[in-house]
Short mmCIF file of C-alpha atoms in Angstrom, two decimals:
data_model
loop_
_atom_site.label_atom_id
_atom_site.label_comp_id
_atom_site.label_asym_id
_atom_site.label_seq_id
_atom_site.Cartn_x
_atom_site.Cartn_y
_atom_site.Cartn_z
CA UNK A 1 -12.05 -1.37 -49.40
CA UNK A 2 -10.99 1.40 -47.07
CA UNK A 3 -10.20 4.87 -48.49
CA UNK A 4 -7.09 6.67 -47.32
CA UNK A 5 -6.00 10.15 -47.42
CA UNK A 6 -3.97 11.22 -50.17
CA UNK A 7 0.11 9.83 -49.35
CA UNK A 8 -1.27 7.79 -46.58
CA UNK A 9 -0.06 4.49 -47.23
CA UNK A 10 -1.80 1.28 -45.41
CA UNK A 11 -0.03 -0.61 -43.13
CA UNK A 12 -0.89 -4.14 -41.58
CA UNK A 13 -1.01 -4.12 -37.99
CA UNK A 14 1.72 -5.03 -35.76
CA UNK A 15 1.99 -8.66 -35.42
CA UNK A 16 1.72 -10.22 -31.51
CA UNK A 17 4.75 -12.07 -30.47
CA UNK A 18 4.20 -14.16 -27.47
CA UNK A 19 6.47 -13.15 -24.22
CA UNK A 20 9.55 -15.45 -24.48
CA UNK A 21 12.16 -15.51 -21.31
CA UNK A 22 10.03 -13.79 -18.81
CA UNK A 23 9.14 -15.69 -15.30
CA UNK A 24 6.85 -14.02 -12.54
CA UNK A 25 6.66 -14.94 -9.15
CA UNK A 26 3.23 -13.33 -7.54
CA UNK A 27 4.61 -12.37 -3.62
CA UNK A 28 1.13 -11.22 -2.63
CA UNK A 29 -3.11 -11.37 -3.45
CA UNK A 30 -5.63 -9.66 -1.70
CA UNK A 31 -8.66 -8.37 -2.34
CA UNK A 32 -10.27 -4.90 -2.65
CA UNK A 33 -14.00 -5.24 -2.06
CA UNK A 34 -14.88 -1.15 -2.32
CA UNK A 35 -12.11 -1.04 -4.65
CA UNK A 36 -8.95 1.66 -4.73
CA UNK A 37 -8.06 5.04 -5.00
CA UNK A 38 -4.31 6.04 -5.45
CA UNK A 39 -2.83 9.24 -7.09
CA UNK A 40 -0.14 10.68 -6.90
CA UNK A 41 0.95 14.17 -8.70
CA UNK A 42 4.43 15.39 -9.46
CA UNK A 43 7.90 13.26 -9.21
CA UNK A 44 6.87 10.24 -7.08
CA UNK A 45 8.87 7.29 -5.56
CA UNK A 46 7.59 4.04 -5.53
CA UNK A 47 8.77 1.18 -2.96
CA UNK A 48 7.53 -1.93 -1.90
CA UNK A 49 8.65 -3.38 1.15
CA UNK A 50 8.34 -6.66 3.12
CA UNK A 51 7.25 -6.04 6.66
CA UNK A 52 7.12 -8.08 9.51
CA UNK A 53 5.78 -7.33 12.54
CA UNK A 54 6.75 -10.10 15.44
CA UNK A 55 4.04 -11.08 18.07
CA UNK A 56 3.95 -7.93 20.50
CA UNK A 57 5.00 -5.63 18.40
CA UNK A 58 4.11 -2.54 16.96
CA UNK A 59 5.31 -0.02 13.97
CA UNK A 60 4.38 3.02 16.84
CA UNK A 61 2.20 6.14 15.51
CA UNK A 62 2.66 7.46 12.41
CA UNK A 63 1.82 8.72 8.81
CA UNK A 64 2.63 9.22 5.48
CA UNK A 65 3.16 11.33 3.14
CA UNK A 66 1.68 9.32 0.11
CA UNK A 67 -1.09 6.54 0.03
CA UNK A 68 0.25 3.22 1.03
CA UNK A 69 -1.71 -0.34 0.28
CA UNK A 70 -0.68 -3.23 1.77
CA UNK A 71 -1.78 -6.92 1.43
CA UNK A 72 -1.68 -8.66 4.61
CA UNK A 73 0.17 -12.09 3.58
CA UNK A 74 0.04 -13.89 6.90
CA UNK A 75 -1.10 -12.69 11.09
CA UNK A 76 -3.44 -10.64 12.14
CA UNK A 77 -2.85 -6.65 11.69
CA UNK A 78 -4.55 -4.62 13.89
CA UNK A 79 -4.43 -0.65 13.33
CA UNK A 80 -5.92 2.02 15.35
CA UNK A 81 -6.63 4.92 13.05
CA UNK A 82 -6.78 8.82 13.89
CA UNK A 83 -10.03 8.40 15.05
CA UNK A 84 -8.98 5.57 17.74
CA UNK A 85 -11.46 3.46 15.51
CA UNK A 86 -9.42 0.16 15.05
CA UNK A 87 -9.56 -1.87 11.76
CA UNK A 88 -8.23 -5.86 12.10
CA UNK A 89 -6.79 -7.59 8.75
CA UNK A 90 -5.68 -10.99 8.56
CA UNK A 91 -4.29 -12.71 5.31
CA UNK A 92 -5.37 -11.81 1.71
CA UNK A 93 -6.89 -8.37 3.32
CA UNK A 94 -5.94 -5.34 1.41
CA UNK A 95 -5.27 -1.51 2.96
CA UNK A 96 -4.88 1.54 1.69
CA UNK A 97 -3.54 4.26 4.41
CA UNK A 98 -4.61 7.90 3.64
CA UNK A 99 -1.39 10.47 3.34
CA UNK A 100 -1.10 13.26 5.30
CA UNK A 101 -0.41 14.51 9.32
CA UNK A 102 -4.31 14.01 10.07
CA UNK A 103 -4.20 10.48 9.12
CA UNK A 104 -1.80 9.01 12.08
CA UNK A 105 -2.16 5.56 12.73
CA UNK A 106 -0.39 2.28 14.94
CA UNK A 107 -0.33 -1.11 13.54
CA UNK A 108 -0.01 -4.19 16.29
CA UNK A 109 0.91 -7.48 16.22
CA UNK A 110 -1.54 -8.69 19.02
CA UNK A 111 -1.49 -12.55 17.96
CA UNK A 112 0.58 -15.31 18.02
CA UNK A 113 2.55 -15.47 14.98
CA UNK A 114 4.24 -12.92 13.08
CA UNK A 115 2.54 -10.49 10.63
CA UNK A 116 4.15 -10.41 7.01
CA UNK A 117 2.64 -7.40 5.13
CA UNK A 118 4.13 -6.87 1.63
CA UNK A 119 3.24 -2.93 0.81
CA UNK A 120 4.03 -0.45 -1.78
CA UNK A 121 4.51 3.19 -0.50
CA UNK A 122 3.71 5.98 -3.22
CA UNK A 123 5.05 9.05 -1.74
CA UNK A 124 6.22 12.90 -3.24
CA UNK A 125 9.87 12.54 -4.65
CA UNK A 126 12.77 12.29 -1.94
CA UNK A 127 10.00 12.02 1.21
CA UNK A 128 10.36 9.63 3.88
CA UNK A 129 7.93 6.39 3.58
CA UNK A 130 6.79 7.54 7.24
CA UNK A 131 6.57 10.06 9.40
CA UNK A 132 6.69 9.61 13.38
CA UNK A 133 4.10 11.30 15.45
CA UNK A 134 2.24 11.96 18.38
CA UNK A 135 -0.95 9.53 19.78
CA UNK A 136 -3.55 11.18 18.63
CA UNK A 137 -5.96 12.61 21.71
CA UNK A 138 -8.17 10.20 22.04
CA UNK A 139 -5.64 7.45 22.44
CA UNK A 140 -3.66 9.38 25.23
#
């Protein structure tokens, strides 16, 4: 027997209804081995794109203002960072790109088939989802 303040009255809890009229369709998986870190603070947009990158081509240096993660559906992404270190990602790989003007970065299609990245841009309200910029210097 429970004992309740005085005028509290007891209540059942809520009953659980299954989910009736409700499909899903999952248009990505990857994995996050170190795990993630996203935040954002203040109004935020939220998109999520499908991107495909054809054999040879490249989405030229950039940035952005918010984090970005990506799953890498199908290809091989290769992305040259700030640092001209280069990180390769083929399917079921998961990024995160780090916001901000001192994170530029390329990604490449340098295989034979096309890459299909599906990724979700979180960036401050009314922003672009990137930012063209300069090579950094040690890719010059």
């Amino acid at each position: 027997m429970a004992l309740l303040p005085a005028g509290a009255a007891a209540t059942a809890p809520a009953a659980l209804t299954p989910g009736e009229g409700v499909t899903a369709h999952t248009l990505a998986e990857g994995a996050a081995p170190h795990g993630l870190d996203i935040r954002a603070e203040g109004p935020t947009d939220v998109t999520v794109r499908v991107i495909v990158i054809e054999p040879g081509g490249s989405t030229g240096w950039h940035y952005h203002d918010g984090p970005l993660l990506g799953v890498v559906v199908s290809g091989t992404l290769t992305r040259t960072l700030d640092d001209c270190s280069v990180e390769v990602s083929t399917a079921g790989d998961t990024l995160v790109e780090t916001p901000g003007d001192g994170h530029v970065h390329i990604g490449r299609n340098l295989g034979n088939e096309p890459v299909v990245l599906h990724a979700t841009y979180v960036v401050p309200e009314g922003s672009p989802l990137s930012v063209d910029a300069d090579a950094p210097a040690c890719a010059r």
